[in-house]
Structure formats: C-alpha cells, structure tokens
XYZ file of C-alpha atoms in Angstrom:
783
model
C 85.985 102.158 146.778
C 85.519 98.984 148.471
C 82.278 98.512 150.445
C 81.135 95.647 152.977
C 80.060 92.370 151.341
C 76.398 91.667 153.064
C 76.053 87.754 153.282
C 73.621 85.065 153.488
C 71.675 82.042 152.127
C 73.199 82.946 148.611
C 76.329 82.298 150.120
C 74.998 78.613 151.179
C 76.520 75.832 149.094
C 74.293 73.002 150.773
C 71.416 74.449 149.373
C 69.695 74.121 145.826
C 70.980 76.922 142.889
C 67.131 77.694 142.808
C 67.016 78.390 146.139
C 69.762 80.812 146.905
C 69.186 82.362 143.644
C 65.238 83.701 144.664
C 67.353 84.837 148.344
C 69.538 86.992 146.483
C 67.402 88.102 143.969
C 64.809 89.026 147.663
C 67.817 91.720 148.459
C 68.749 93.226 145.834
C 67.807 96.643 145.188
C 66.135 97.185 141.483
C 69.429 99.309 140.290
C 71.315 95.736 140.938
C 69.029 93.839 139.401
C 69.281 95.687 136.022
C 72.860 96.101 136.920
C 73.029 91.587 136.324
C 71.304 92.340 132.527
C 73.425 94.044 131.133
C 76.950 94.282 129.633
C 79.887 97.033 129.622
C 82.002 96.748 126.297
C 86.149 96.875 127.254
C 89.221 97.296 126.204
C 91.629 94.865 129.059
C 95.216 97.235 129.352
C 98.630 96.964 127.843
C 99.489 97.169 131.601
C 97.809 95.289 133.368
C 95.506 97.574 134.953
C 91.708 97.216 135.204
C 89.618 97.496 131.689
C 88.942 100.909 130.097
C 85.752 101.412 128.889
C 84.954 100.962 125.130
C 82.870 104.055 123.908
C 80.572 104.498 121.124
C 77.411 106.197 120.238
C 75.200 103.704 120.456
C 76.244 103.152 124.623
C 75.428 105.588 127.306
C 78.513 106.901 128.770
C 80.329 104.796 131.046
C 81.643 105.783 133.978
C 82.918 102.535 136.748
C 82.970 104.687 139.782
C 79.372 104.962 139.378
C 77.880 101.908 137.665
C 79.887 98.727 139.889
C 79.121 99.743 143.063
C 75.298 98.439 141.380
C 77.529 94.986 140.114
C 77.768 93.798 136.905
C 76.705 91.346 134.518
C 78.968 90.926 131.673
C 82.417 92.750 130.328
C 82.498 92.693 126.970
C 85.486 91.753 124.830
C 87.917 92.224 127.051
C 90.554 90.893 124.758
C 88.853 91.019 121.746
C 88.538 94.741 121.625
C 92.804 95.535 121.070
C 96.002 93.878 120.765
C 96.637 92.487 124.049
C 99.390 89.879 125.254
C 97.287 87.398 126.817
C 98.851 86.806 129.824
C 98.987 91.196 130.543
C 95.342 91.003 129.299
C 94.011 88.000 132.027
C 95.864 90.527 134.708
C 94.169 93.080 133.548
C 90.589 91.546 133.528
C 91.471 90.163 136.996
C 92.518 92.615 138.444
C 88.964 94.316 137.047
C 86.905 90.993 138.290
C 88.422 92.612 142.619
C 87.322 95.604 141.977
C 83.748 94.388 140.616
C 83.459 92.426 143.624
C 85.060 95.065 146.266
C 83.307 97.701 145.046
C 79.780 95.618 144.888
C 77.302 94.909 148.295
C 77.266 91.341 147.102
C 80.593 90.383 146.248
C 79.626 89.041 142.202
C 82.182 89.031 139.232
C 80.894 89.843 135.782
C 81.001 87.107 132.878
C 83.080 87.876 130.542
C 81.866 86.945 127.151
C 84.205 87.009 123.332
C 83.604 86.195 119.551
C 85.326 83.327 119.130
C 83.595 81.954 115.782
C 86.773 80.340 114.049
C 89.453 80.332 117.349
C 89.883 82.782 120.055
C 89.267 85.456 118.874
C 92.155 87.724 120.692
C 95.734 88.228 119.561
C 98.008 85.462 118.794
C 95.283 82.643 119.412
C 94.129 80.151 116.701
C 93.075 81.380 113.599
C 91.080 78.314 112.325
C 88.433 77.623 109.448
C 85.942 79.723 108.773
C 82.438 77.892 109.859
C 81.832 77.443 106.505
C 84.724 75.079 105.875
C 83.816 72.965 109.020
C 80.813 72.770 106.709
C 83.272 71.562 103.934
C 85.506 68.701 106.216
C 81.584 67.066 106.465
C 83.216 65.928 109.964
C 81.337 67.003 112.814
C 83.545 65.071 115.761
C 86.856 66.360 114.480
C 84.776 70.303 114.505
C 84.061 69.176 118.389
C 87.581 68.355 119.437
C 88.010 72.143 117.672
C 86.052 73.329 120.239
C 87.055 71.755 122.933
C 90.358 73.993 122.232
C 89.083 77.175 121.879
C 86.822 75.979 124.994
C 90.011 75.440 127.128
C 91.589 78.558 125.990
C 88.954 80.673 126.757
C 88.920 79.243 130.204
C 92.301 79.499 130.440
C 92.081 83.302 130.676
C 88.794 83.689 132.854
C 86.104 83.747 129.906
C 83.021 82.351 130.955
C 81.239 82.575 127.681
C 81.640 81.892 123.761
C 79.325 84.055 120.668
C 78.996 81.216 119.125
C 78.352 79.317 116.722
C 76.523 80.425 114.084
C 72.711 78.335 113.331
C 71.719 80.604 110.409
C 70.879 78.026 107.427
C 72.403 79.416 103.802
C 69.263 81.414 101.567
C 71.160 83.724 99.395
C 74.543 83.807 98.397
C 74.811 86.851 98.526
C 74.822 87.719 101.912
C 78.270 88.604 103.170
C 77.509 86.458 106.190
C 77.599 83.387 104.099
C 81.637 82.647 105.789
C 80.035 82.910 109.156
C 77.607 79.632 108.086
C 78.046 76.183 107.980
C 76.550 75.830 104.774
C 73.049 75.464 102.907
C 71.654 72.790 104.407
C 69.597 73.394 108.059
C 70.640 68.767 108.895
C 74.391 69.176 107.721
C 74.359 72.984 110.030
C 72.491 70.959 113.433
C 75.284 68.299 112.755
C 77.958 69.909 112.843
C 77.107 72.863 114.918
C 75.804 70.425 117.591
C 79.475 69.505 117.933
C 81.136 72.515 118.213
C 78.994 73.457 121.543
C 79.875 70.027 122.564
C 82.949 71.059 122.663
C 83.450 74.629 123.666
C 80.388 73.511 126.613
C 82.527 70.404 127.648
C 85.499 73.386 128.846
C 82.978 74.870 130.889
C 82.514 77.229 128.677
C 78.778 78.830 128.072
C 78.552 78.383 123.946
C 76.240 80.953 122.170
C 73.273 79.385 119.394
C 73.425 82.034 117.334
C 71.476 84.108 115.540
C 67.960 82.717 116.893
C 66.047 83.248 113.841
C 65.944 84.150 109.882
C 68.322 86.453 109.794
C 70.001 84.444 107.116
C 66.942 85.016 104.679
C 66.550 88.454 104.496
C 66.148 89.614 100.898
C 67.639 89.755 98.380
C 70.882 88.231 100.797
C 71.137 91.920 101.935
C 72.478 92.659 105.861
C 69.861 93.420 108.695
C 66.721 93.619 105.675
C 63.684 92.747 106.642
C 62.370 88.546 106.449
C 59.543 87.355 104.761
C 59.386 83.643 105.519
C 56.010 81.025 104.772
C 55.223 78.638 108.011
C 57.148 75.767 106.424
C 60.812 77.530 105.408
C 60.407 79.063 109.117
C 60.149 75.084 111.016
C 61.606 72.826 107.768
C 64.833 74.786 107.119
C 65.513 77.395 109.371
C 64.233 76.240 113.046
C 66.001 72.871 112.476
C 69.557 73.395 113.847
C 68.256 74.848 115.938
C 66.117 72.640 117.651
C 68.745 70.032 117.063
C 71.325 72.397 119.264
C 69.625 72.747 122.022
C 68.469 68.772 122.058
C 71.440 67.375 121.788
C 74.817 69.604 122.961
C 73.953 71.320 125.977
C 74.158 75.014 125.428
C 73.487 77.456 127.348
C 72.764 80.346 125.556
C 70.925 81.927 123.206
C 71.618 85.249 120.653
C 68.724 86.895 119.375
C 68.628 87.951 115.159
C 68.629 91.375 113.931
C 66.050 90.889 111.789
C 62.384 91.273 111.051
C 59.906 88.846 110.572
C 57.116 89.591 108.756
C 57.203 92.558 110.663
C 57.954 91.738 114.118
C 61.479 92.307 115.087
C 62.604 89.637 116.491
C 63.691 91.098 119.421
C 60.748 91.943 120.822
C 59.162 88.967 119.123
C 57.744 86.952 122.002
C 55.979 84.267 120.696
C 59.776 83.270 119.392
C 61.997 84.041 122.559
C 60.200 82.635 124.958
C 56.684 80.544 123.166
C 58.700 78.009 120.706
C 62.195 79.177 122.246
C 61.148 78.203 126.115
C 57.650 76.911 126.463
C 57.888 75.099 123.043
C 61.349 74.080 123.196
C 62.181 73.808 127.197
C 65.359 76.092 127.053
C 66.084 77.803 130.699
C 69.563 79.582 129.442
C 69.768 83.334 129.144
C 68.854 84.783 126.229
C 71.403 87.822 125.346
C 70.477 90.247 122.708
C 72.770 91.132 119.820
C 74.868 94.153 119.930
C 72.387 97.180 119.794
C 69.866 95.165 119.036
C 67.446 96.145 122.105
C 68.513 99.910 120.804
C 67.473 99.109 117.467
C 64.213 99.198 118.030
C 64.532 102.166 118.043
C 66.770 103.579 115.949
C 65.772 100.989 113.172
C 62.812 99.521 113.010
C 60.680 102.241 114.955
C 58.608 99.954 116.964
C 59.550 102.120 120.223
C 59.410 105.409 120.180
C 62.615 105.641 122.947
C 65.110 103.191 124.045
C 62.630 102.297 127.610
C 59.612 101.059 125.594
C 62.695 99.531 123.476
C 63.752 97.882 126.861
C 60.628 96.737 127.698
C 59.603 95.080 124.713
C 62.485 93.488 124.816
C 62.428 92.555 128.238
C 58.933 91.099 127.473
C 60.187 89.414 124.542
C 62.565 87.076 126.600
C 65.893 88.968 126.124
C 67.324 88.317 129.488
C 71.270 90.708 128.379
C 72.422 93.661 126.819
C 74.643 93.816 124.914
C 77.350 95.276 123.824
C 77.015 98.052 127.228
C 74.819 99.902 128.461
C 71.668 101.954 126.350
C 68.435 100.884 126.745
C 68.760 99.233 130.150
C 69.629 102.231 131.883
C 68.407 104.542 135.158
C 65.149 105.158 133.098
C 64.516 101.365 133.545
C 64.717 101.420 137.271
C 63.161 104.434 137.519
C 60.464 103.006 135.637
C 60.164 99.570 137.622
C 60.259 101.240 140.803
C 57.863 103.395 140.448
C 55.497 100.944 138.749
C 55.128 102.110 135.450
C 57.132 98.665 134.785
C 56.088 95.336 135.451
C 59.439 94.250 138.158
C 58.227 90.746 137.386
C 59.931 91.303 133.914
C 63.210 91.803 135.641
C 63.056 89.236 138.234
C 62.797 86.934 135.335
C 65.175 87.664 133.094
C 67.822 88.308 135.884
C 67.023 84.274 137.638
C 68.094 83.115 134.375
C 71.281 85.221 134.646
C 71.987 84.633 138.370
C 71.895 80.778 137.735
C 74.696 80.666 135.536
C 76.786 82.570 137.705
C 75.649 80.158 140.520
C 76.210 77.543 138.185
C 80.039 79.095 138.011
C 80.314 79.440 141.445
C 80.022 82.790 141.723
C 77.289 83.185 144.795
C 79.828 80.703 146.603
C 81.906 82.648 149.466
C 85.177 81.395 148.185
C 84.858 82.367 145.624
C 87.747 83.110 143.195
C 88.359 85.124 139.980
C 92.076 84.020 139.863
C 92.150 82.239 135.515
C 94.033 78.795 135.677
C 96.865 80.908 133.675
C 97.045 82.950 136.723
C 97.451 80.486 139.171
C 100.553 80.657 141.708
C 101.389 83.490 139.615
C 103.421 87.005 140.390
C 100.592 89.946 138.901
C 103.401 92.380 139.550
C 105.740 90.930 137.649
C 104.206 91.865 134.103
C 107.500 91.017 132.014
C 108.115 87.857 133.365
C 104.187 86.683 133.083
C 104.310 88.639 128.769
C 104.413 86.492 126.773
C 104.120 83.826 129.272
C 100.861 82.614 127.662
C 100.346 80.330 124.139
C 97.404 80.476 122.469
C 98.760 79.575 119.410
C 100.190 76.215 120.916
C 101.468 73.186 118.470
C 98.341 70.724 119.231
C 96.350 73.937 118.045
C 98.956 74.266 114.725
C 98.093 70.515 113.909
C 94.608 70.663 114.467
C 93.914 73.546 112.363
C 96.030 71.481 109.277
C 93.078 68.914 109.866
C 91.151 71.194 109.306
C 91.928 73.314 106.622
C 93.003 69.748 105.195
C 89.451 67.850 105.434
C 87.934 70.961 104.198
C 89.946 72.161 101.265
C 87.311 70.662 98.268
C 88.447 69.482 94.633
C 85.545 70.707 92.696
C 87.297 69.338 89.223
C 90.196 67.950 87.575
C 91.217 67.745 84.544
C 93.939 64.865 84.806
C 96.757 67.700 85.705
C 95.883 67.117 90.044
C 98.233 66.230 91.882
C 101.131 67.676 90.112
C 103.907 66.317 88.763
C 107.242 67.843 89.054
C 106.635 71.212 87.913
C 109.471 73.188 87.107
C 107.949 76.962 87.259
C 104.969 76.987 88.984
C 103.267 81.178 87.940
C 101.506 82.189 91.003
C 98.856 84.485 90.089
C 95.849 86.340 91.093
C 95.353 88.502 94.441
C 94.929 85.952 97.021
C 98.504 85.071 96.458
C 100.316 86.509 98.348
C 97.867 88.228 101.062
C 98.643 86.596 104.234
C 94.780 87.184 105.513
C 93.226 85.754 102.607
C 93.101 82.826 104.148
C 90.810 84.473 107.617
C 87.389 85.464 108.068
C 85.485 88.906 109.072
C 85.689 87.606 112.510
C 89.587 86.819 112.751
C 91.590 88.739 115.416
C 93.559 89.895 112.492
C 90.857 91.116 110.046
C 88.585 92.496 113.084
C 90.977 93.679 115.142
C 94.662 94.051 114.014
C 94.309 95.422 110.837
C 92.666 98.651 112.996
C 96.068 98.392 114.689
C 99.024 98.475 111.474
C 101.777 99.031 114.423
C 101.027 95.813 116.206
C 102.665 92.470 114.919
C 100.658 89.585 113.134
C 100.796 87.734 115.979
C 100.432 84.648 113.661
C 102.296 82.953 111.646
C 100.494 83.201 108.782
C 102.534 81.882 105.130
C 100.851 83.454 101.643
C 99.978 80.938 98.814
C 103.665 82.147 97.091
C 105.653 81.487 100.951
C 103.394 77.667 101.179
C 104.042 76.445 97.499
C 107.384 77.338 97.404
C 108.236 75.218 100.458
C 106.122 72.163 99.091
C 107.762 72.546 95.999
C 111.366 73.120 96.996
C 113.018 72.282 93.314
C 110.401 74.685 91.504
C 111.169 78.740 90.587
C 107.611 79.384 91.719
C 106.977 83.224 90.100
C 104.384 85.738 91.557
C 102.823 88.052 90.389
C 99.089 90.366 91.634
C 97.755 91.154 88.171
C 94.789 92.142 89.951
C 93.747 93.905 93.351
C 90.407 91.872 94.755
C 88.236 94.710 94.211
C 89.749 95.960 90.726
C 91.696 98.659 92.173
C 95.007 97.915 90.704
C 95.104 95.820 87.209
C 98.547 94.273 85.761
C 98.101 92.290 83.108
C 100.162 91.965 80.871
C 103.065 91.145 83.723
C 100.254 88.564 85.340
C 100.383 86.876 81.182
C 103.869 87.228 80.932
C 104.562 85.075 84.224
C 102.104 82.607 82.884
C 103.174 82.197 79.485
C 106.370 81.342 80.885
C 105.546 78.388 83.800
C 104.998 75.173 83.576
C 101.154 75.507 85.520
C 99.424 78.047 87.010
C 97.976 77.909 90.050
C 95.210 80.944 90.199
C 94.396 82.651 93.242
C 91.190 84.578 93.363
C 88.432 85.097 96.054
C 87.501 87.698 98.682
C 88.773 89.669 101.436
C 87.533 89.795 104.213
C 85.546 92.463 106.141
C 83.229 94.359 107.982
C 80.637 96.866 106.083
C 82.224 97.626 103.484
C 85.618 97.185 104.020
C 86.062 93.910 102.870
C 84.152 91.731 99.546
C 82.615 89.314 102.328
C 81.501 89.362 105.778
C 78.506 91.371 107.970
C 77.905 94.277 105.869
C 79.541 93.016 102.575
C 77.024 91.670 100.924
C 77.398 91.215 96.846
C 74.717 92.728 94.489
C 75.189 89.107 92.819
C 78.182 86.143 92.219
C 80.295 87.881 89.816
C 84.111 87.123 90.793
C 85.167 90.950 92.624
C 86.523 93.134 90.903
C 88.418 92.370 87.680
C 89.001 88.727 88.505
C 87.197 87.372 86.359
C 88.708 89.407 83.557
C 92.012 87.896 85.085
C 90.690 84.044 84.761
C 89.900 84.503 81.197
C 93.492 85.827 80.523
C 95.155 83.883 82.383
C 92.967 80.530 80.321
C 94.161 82.352 76.960
C 97.138 81.545 77.175
C 96.765 78.129 76.928
C 99.249 77.447 79.983
C 97.544 74.784 82.481
C 95.669 76.072 85.676
C 94.383 75.442 88.436
C 92.034 78.273 90.099
C 92.403 77.788 93.848
C 89.226 79.991 95.557
C 90.353 81.774 98.463
C 86.812 83.281 99.426
C 83.774 83.890 102.067
C 81.539 82.183 99.142
C 81.544 80.575 96.193
C 81.474 82.621 93.102
C 80.279 82.123 89.559
C 82.921 81.766 86.766
C 81.150 80.746 84.062
C 82.276 78.664 80.882
C 85.642 79.901 82.269
C 85.276 77.425 85.325
C 85.120 74.170 83.214
C 87.987 75.418 81.256
C 90.400 75.064 84.040
C 92.275 72.038 84.276
C 91.641 72.315 88.455
C 88.700 73.492 90.553
C 90.256 74.251 93.765
C 87.714 75.678 96.828
C 88.683 77.394 99.802
C 86.621 78.986 101.747
C 88.562 80.561 104.365
C 90.849 78.060 105.776
C 92.287 80.335 108.503
C 96.324 80.423 109.828
C 97.059 75.857 108.096
C 94.574 77.064 104.744
C 98.103 78.101 102.171
C 99.975 74.757 103.571
C 96.924 72.797 103.135
C 96.197 73.751 100.174
C 99.368 73.804 98.924
C 99.360 69.881 100.071
C 96.777 68.912 98.297
C 97.771 70.661 95.165
C 100.950 68.635 95.279
C 98.951 65.263 97.036
C 100.548 64.630 99.723
C 97.321 65.867 101.129
C 93.947 63.265 99.590
C 91.107 65.750 99.187
C 87.680 64.447 101.001
C 86.551 67.889 100.965
C 82.305 68.188 100.530
C 80.747 71.063 99.571
C 78.362 73.235 102.098
C 76.757 75.123 99.549
C 75.797 74.544 95.744
C 78.745 76.182 93.366
C 76.951 79.064 91.374
C 76.669 78.219 87.441
C 75.529 81.473 86.702
C 76.159 84.972 88.512
C 72.693 85.917 89.085
C 70.431 82.930 89.737
C 69.512 83.914 93.884
C 68.357 83.534 95.856
C 69.322 79.481 95.281
C 69.806 76.384 96.918
C 69.512 72.861 96.472
C 67.433 72.512 98.949
C 64.710 73.346 96.559
C 61.205 72.467 95.195
C 60.548 71.184 91.443
C 59.660 74.677 90.555
C 62.324 75.996 91.718
C 64.404 74.238 89.499
C 65.453 74.576 86.433
C 62.417 74.508 83.441
C 60.148 75.362 80.996
C 58.393 78.577 82.226
C 61.300 80.291 82.991
C 64.344 81.758 80.946
C 66.415 81.430 84.173
C 68.281 78.411 85.475
C 69.227 77.872 89.105
C 70.826 74.828 88.563
C 74.736 74.995 90.008
C 77.405 74.271 88.629
C 78.715 71.567 90.924
C 75.941 70.771 93.393
C 76.264 70.674 97.376
C 77.607 67.796 98.937
C 80.591 67.775 95.937
C 83.830 66.737 96.596
C 87.004 64.704 94.386
C 89.509 62.734 95.314
C 92.495 61.041 94.135
C 91.281 57.420 94.161
C 88.124 55.958 93.642
C 85.257 54.869 95.463
C 83.075 51.965 93.701
C 79.646 51.874 96.061
C 77.460 48.262 95.475
C 75.139 46.635 97.137
C 72.750 48.660 98.051
C 70.368 47.326 100.255
C 66.793 48.192 102.182
C 66.024 45.560 105.341
C 62.692 46.273 104.012
C 60.176 47.532 101.442
C 57.177 48.597 103.619
C 57.306 49.931 107.254
C 54.896 51.503 109.723
C 54.834 55.487 110.141
C 56.726 54.835 113.348
C 58.301 51.608 112.513
C 62.534 52.380 111.558
C 64.055 50.789 108.544
C 67.660 49.899 107.733
C 69.321 51.353 104.612
C 72.727 50.190 103.599
C 75.379 50.170 100.881
C 79.169 49.472 100.169
C 81.808 51.713 99.337
C 85.429 50.132 98.230
C 88.618 51.551 97.993
C 89.490 50.881 93.939
C 92.622 53.052 94.397
C 96.189 52.705 94.788
C 95.501 55.537 98.153
C 93.698 55.529 100.804
C 90.878 58.111 100.630
C 87.874 59.482 102.532
C 84.253 59.395 100.939
C 81.810 61.108 102.552
C 78.791 58.785 102.269
C 75.293 60.732 101.854
C 71.753 59.735 102.426
C 69.291 61.728 100.966
C 65.181 62.070 101.185
C 63.115 62.818 98.538
C 58.859 62.248 98.823
C 57.460 61.954 95.106
C 54.262 63.143 96.367
C 53.008 64.907 99.856
C 50.283 66.909 100.513
C 52.528 70.170 100.900
C 55.222 70.120 97.835
C 58.496 69.056 99.060
C 62.190 70.475 97.923
C 63.161 67.319 95.739
C 66.210 66.447 97.948
C 66.736 66.583 101.122
C 69.205 65.619 103.736
C 68.981 62.979 106.203
C 72.001 61.447 107.165
C 75.923 60.972 106.238
C 79.633 60.194 107.277
C 83.219 59.936 106.346
C 84.553 57.193 105.329
C 88.495 56.491 105.732
C 89.646 53.109 103.325
C 92.718 52.181 102.664
C 93.221 50.884 98.891
C 91.425 47.291 98.980
C 89.303 48.581 101.826
C 85.804 48.149 101.902
C 83.020 48.742 104.552
C 79.205 48.485 104.380
C 77.810 51.846 106.152
C 73.516 51.491 106.866
C 71.641 54.037 108.604
C 68.834 53.138 111.174
C 66.247 55.542 109.582
C 63.042 56.698 111.840
C 60.265 57.677 109.819
C 60.474 61.200 112.196
C 63.078 61.751 109.970
C 60.186 61.641 107.230
C 58.478 64.643 108.502
C 57.605 68.212 107.676
C 55.231 71.315 109.013
C 51.736 69.711 106.841
C 49.272 71.882 105.613
C 47.288 72.015 109.062
C 50.841 74.048 110.730
C 51.670 70.974 112.493
C 54.279 68.816 111.464
C 53.502 65.029 110.625
C 54.649 62.144 108.924
C 52.744 61.113 105.794
C 52.088 57.446 104.726
C 53.215 56.555 101.218
C 55.569 55.679 99.040
C 59.729 57.874 99.755
C 62.983 56.602 98.339
C 65.875 56.834 100.087
C 69.143 57.846 97.973
C 72.667 57.206 98.484
C 74.938 59.695 97.170
C 78.378 61.186 96.188
C 76.573 65.204 96.697
C 72.993 66.288 95.888
C 72.892 66.246 91.956
C 74.324 62.988 92.077
C 72.427 60.607 93.468
C 73.816 56.993 93.238
C 71.711 54.082 94.553
C 68.068 54.427 95.295
C 65.934 52.888 97.427
C 62.122 53.073 97.214
C 59.919 52.243 100.368
C 56.423 52.424 101.231
C 55.507 53.794 104.850
C 52.556 52.287 105.987
C 49.514 53.931 108.055
C 47.835 56.216 110.023
C 49.550 60.625 110.000
C 51.721 60.849 112.552
C 51.726 63.970 114.178
C 55.053 64.847 115.892
C 57.124 67.713 117.407
C 60.745 68.547 118.774
C 61.140 65.504 120.472
C 60.749 63.080 117.321
C 64.234 61.716 116.173
C 66.752 63.511 114.472
C 69.019 61.771 113.532
C 69.859 58.480 111.429
C 72.045 55.502 113.309
C 74.409 55.408 111.946
C 76.876 51.870 111.335
C 80.294 51.820 109.489
C 81.145 48.155 109.401
C 84.176 46.197 107.581
C 82.838 43.809 103.805
C-alpha cells in the first residue's frame, strides 16, 4: 500500500551527496538499512504487470507485500530471466519501480542489474562475440565501442548495472569458463576489459569487475575448486587486470570470486575485499556478491555454521550487496544488529556505498523519475502499440557485431588453399555446421535462457555456417552432413565421407556447444577432463582428412583444442571463439577472401590434449626440458595469426642502450605491407628478463597495437617503455624494478620474436606500487 513519503535533507540537491546520504542513513531503521543491501530475483511480466519473483532453493521465500515497505536495494535480471518483449518488459520494470517508491517511507527505487557478458542478455538483443573473441581482435577501441552500445541499450530500458566484464586470466584451458575470459595474458585482459568498461560506464551504467580474484586458477580447471596461489602468480598475473581497470576505466562495482584461496573463501577475505581492494588500491564503489556466494560460505565452504554467520563474515570482509536474492541478509541479521550481536557499523559502511551510488543516479532527488528513455511519453496502457517498438538489435549493433566477428577470426594455418577459389562443390561437414547456437556462448540469452523456452522464437537472426556458405558462394553447390554430434551421441560418418569425396573442398565445423552446469561442452560448470575434441569429433576429423579432399578445419568453440597431427594435415585451420550473431558470415567471408583475417590467438593452441595447466606466460622450467617427458610447447603460441597479405618487419631501433631504472626508453620498428591487398598487422612487444632475483616468465607481453596498412604502405611503430613495466614482485614480497639487462622483443606472437633489442637498466633497485606506469606510450607514424 502507498505510504506517506518522508522528506529531509537527503532531498536537498544543493548539498554534497555524502552529506545527503549521511542524513538519510540517520533516519533509516535497521530493517530499512538491510533492505538496501540485497536484491530480489525477478522476471518482467509479459503482460506489463509488476515483476514476478524468481524462487530458488538458495533464496528465502519472497513476499513483496512484506519486503517492499522496507525498501529494496536491487532488482535482479528483470529482462534476463524469461523472454519478454523489450518495451513491455520496460513497462513491467517501471511499474515495479513505482511500486517500490510508493510503498516505502523514503521512496528509493532499486538498482536494476543484468548480465551483459556478450551483449545485453535479453530477448531480441544483439549477441556479440564472447570475451575470448574480444581478446582475439587485439583491438580495445573496437571493444570499447561495443561497450558503449551495450550500455546504451541497458540504460534505455531502465537498467543501472551490468555484471561484466570478466577479468580472470586463463590459467588452465580445461576450465569451462575460458570462453568468458579475454585470454591468458594479464596485459591483454586489462587493456581490453578497461576499454569495455569505459564504454559501459560512458552510458551511465555501472560496470562490474569479476571475479575478484583467483577464480580462474582453480585446481584441475574445475569450477569453484580450491585455489593455491603463490605471491607472484597472485600479484604479477591475476591482480594485474584488476589494477588496470580500477586505475583507468572508472569502474564502480566489483564482484567477488566464488573460490577459496589457500583455505580462505574470497567472500570472507577482509585482506582482499578491504585491505587490497579499498585500503591499497583506493576503490570506493560497491562490492556485490556473486550469486549465492554469501550463502555458500555456509553450504559449500563450511566456514560459517549458519547463514547469519555467513552474513557477518561477508560484511566484515567488505561485501556490500547480497545477490541475486535475500538469503543471508534476512530478518535474522536485522535482529542480530538490533540486539547488538553484530556491529551495526558494518551495515552502515555497506549502506553508505550503496546509497552514494543511488544518489549519483539521482534517486535521492525529490523529482526523480524512474521512466526509462524508451517509455518517455508512451501510453503505458497501450501494450499492443508498445509491443515490438523497441529494437535491441538494430542495424548499427549488427554492423558492429559483424566487425568484431571479422576481426576475431584467427587464421591459424593455411597451405595456400585460402582464400578459396571458385569451388564448384563445397561439403560443409560437422556438428556445428547447421546449428545456429554454434556461435553463442553460455551467457548469451538464447543459450542461457531461451533454451528453457522452446515455445518462444529465437528472437535473432542466427544464420548457420551452411547458410552463410551458401550465401557467400552462390554459384557453388553446398552440401551438408553433420557426421556426428558435438558430444558424440550420434554419428553418420559414411554420409559425411561420401560428401567429402564428392566435393572440391571440405569445410569441417567442429568445436563446442555452450551450456551451463553440464548441459554443454563449454561454459560455466562445463569443465573438460582434457583438451581432446569432445565426442567423436577427432575421429571425424581424421576420417575426413583421409579422403584426400582439401579440408578447412573451423573450430567454433569456447576453448582451443589439441588436434594432434591431424591439425597439421588440414589445408587450413580457423579458430572462431563463439563469434556471435554475425559469426558464420564472418567465417564465410574469411574463407572467400572478402575478409582479410587479422585475429590473433588470445590463448595458446595446445599440441597435446593432456598438457594442461600451461600458458605461454611460463618460466624456463615450465617449458620443454630434458627432465620431464611432458612437452607443454603449444602447436601455436599466444598472439599467433596469419593474413592474406605479407608484412615486412625491419629496422628495429632503441633510442638508448642504457637507461636509469626510472627513465623511459623508446623502441621502434618499421612495418611495411609488401602484399597486394590491405591488411592489419598486430605488433606485439614482449619483455624478456635474462636474469632476475626471482624466477620470471621467459616472455611477457607489455604492449601491442594494430597497424592497418594499404598495399605498399609502411609505418614506424614506437613504444615508449617506462622501466615500471619491467617490475615484478621480489623476494621480499614488494614490487620492484631491478637493474640489469633486459630485452625487448618485437613479435608476431609469443613464439615468433622478430627482433630483439637489449637494454641495460642502471641505478638502484626501485620499489614501486599500484600507482606505477601500466602502459607504454604507443605511436604509429607513416614511414
């Protein structure tokens, strides 16, 4: 029931936000305070009515009549829970916000959040490439433009917070969530993620860093498994992207990792969530719990004997908001604070952070309106007129999705077959050849939610690879045979081999099916025992190659796989990491030559199925050696990728051979397009530290840039490198810049160093911290 709204200094827009927030906190009851610290999981009504609570075993029963008079902190995924027309869903969300404001004494609306890992996770919204493909583009600016569009779509419907991006650095390719990561290098992850965050935040939407921290280093690549980390892996690998994003992107929220590190769950680790994140790095935004993470302290980690203890541990550690729904931050917590059994200051500390964000949205203003842009001036009772009026996949979105997909395709190998000449008969074979879902990751709306609603149309145009090949090669006969399913449930090798023998060329579409918790071969909870292709796909690959027909192997996957000797026998190999709705057209364009490939591997492509965990960021003894029978050398290294044109790398220079440990040095190289068509080269700069006081990786990426060049055009690419970029965590546990010889390597990939420039750093050991220089200055000038 509507109540009389109280007024006070919190409504005075002439006062500083902090003063207004403090005035409001002083008036709230404990129950009203705690209500601002949790969400409720809801689904927008397909009839435009109030949202309906989504009930699950890890949430208390939701009675809106009881909860809303206290107020509410967050609304969880109103568009991402079930298919709903965007405009009608916006009406449902608006009516719910108005109800929240009307039924509580202070009239505060809720912050509404959604998933946005590969686009706004809503029905009919653009399905962009997954983050692993963002990394493959090596193009932060392009990813930032995507972030802007996603943020604008979220804001247009009344969404305030997006739960992305993932900043976990890949440490084991068997992990199911590799597809959600940007790659195996912390610098690449940090650069690309920061650009995405900047795009989201530019639309006024809160971006959320996740999963802080250590999640991707779980033992054996198992989801939620324990993590054992040394100091250097923690600070020099896993923490780096978070440092970059917090320093440069303007991000306003962080989500904790589910895992425990050396026995301490991150959700209860005050050293990380307060000591490192806030006291050291200076973060002043909100920390939201990953879904059910607070309750998991009781049910999974067994470090809390009940949900009340879990709530206290999380609040003390530094978590501000319980998501997705209320469980630990319930009436037991209210009573414990009222009775003095739990420090009320913990509640006020979290509440202040939450209310400062709400105040920044204008939610404390007396004239605040929750009407989203798409409903401005609309007749909310005319649902038939509103239905279909909001386009979440407009031409501009699709064009950007296409550009991202085209830049993300990695041409891994090519014996000269590609680009394809005018083939008369093309056999498109494989389990991912005719599956529209083969380009989607597990957090795309169709794969995450739509599969549970088969009665609802897909909501997007998702041409299959067979359809894209027929469109790209209109004069060819395109024949399709599956051959097998992704996980080997059914096989039809005879028909597939007959099609291969009768074709001029085979396009073999292998890889993954994205899903959740065992419903796929890639995705959250879909970890792999090794890096062999799932099901019978390896057998299909070998059988098709045995026909002798030239074959292009295309991996439509969420992780790389080891193809063994068969991979080297294929005429060409493409890596296409869940490229999104324009993915099959991008692949077909690369095959025809309409698109000149420029993608680079964001993760190494393994040579052997059992060589994990291993990434390029390895110390000498983590590489091939004479003291182990296991050779972790990848088939193709991080950063590798081919083009249809040729580039000459010449005249590498350094402006000095010796610099002090606090003075920058500039290194440069000339890049020329010596081929007959335009293309983009990705210039990568690696650091090699021949001798250090602690063991260092043999190569480490410290800078990169894309260089588009017309035929015959050349450019000089320069990196001004501050010695801070050579820093590492020393023996004492502090970050240092150490004097001595270092080597800068200009490279096509981590395994293809073109030119090496030795530099001597002189002077004392310098101690640096999180305020150190994080990026080289890059210049690309005509040559």
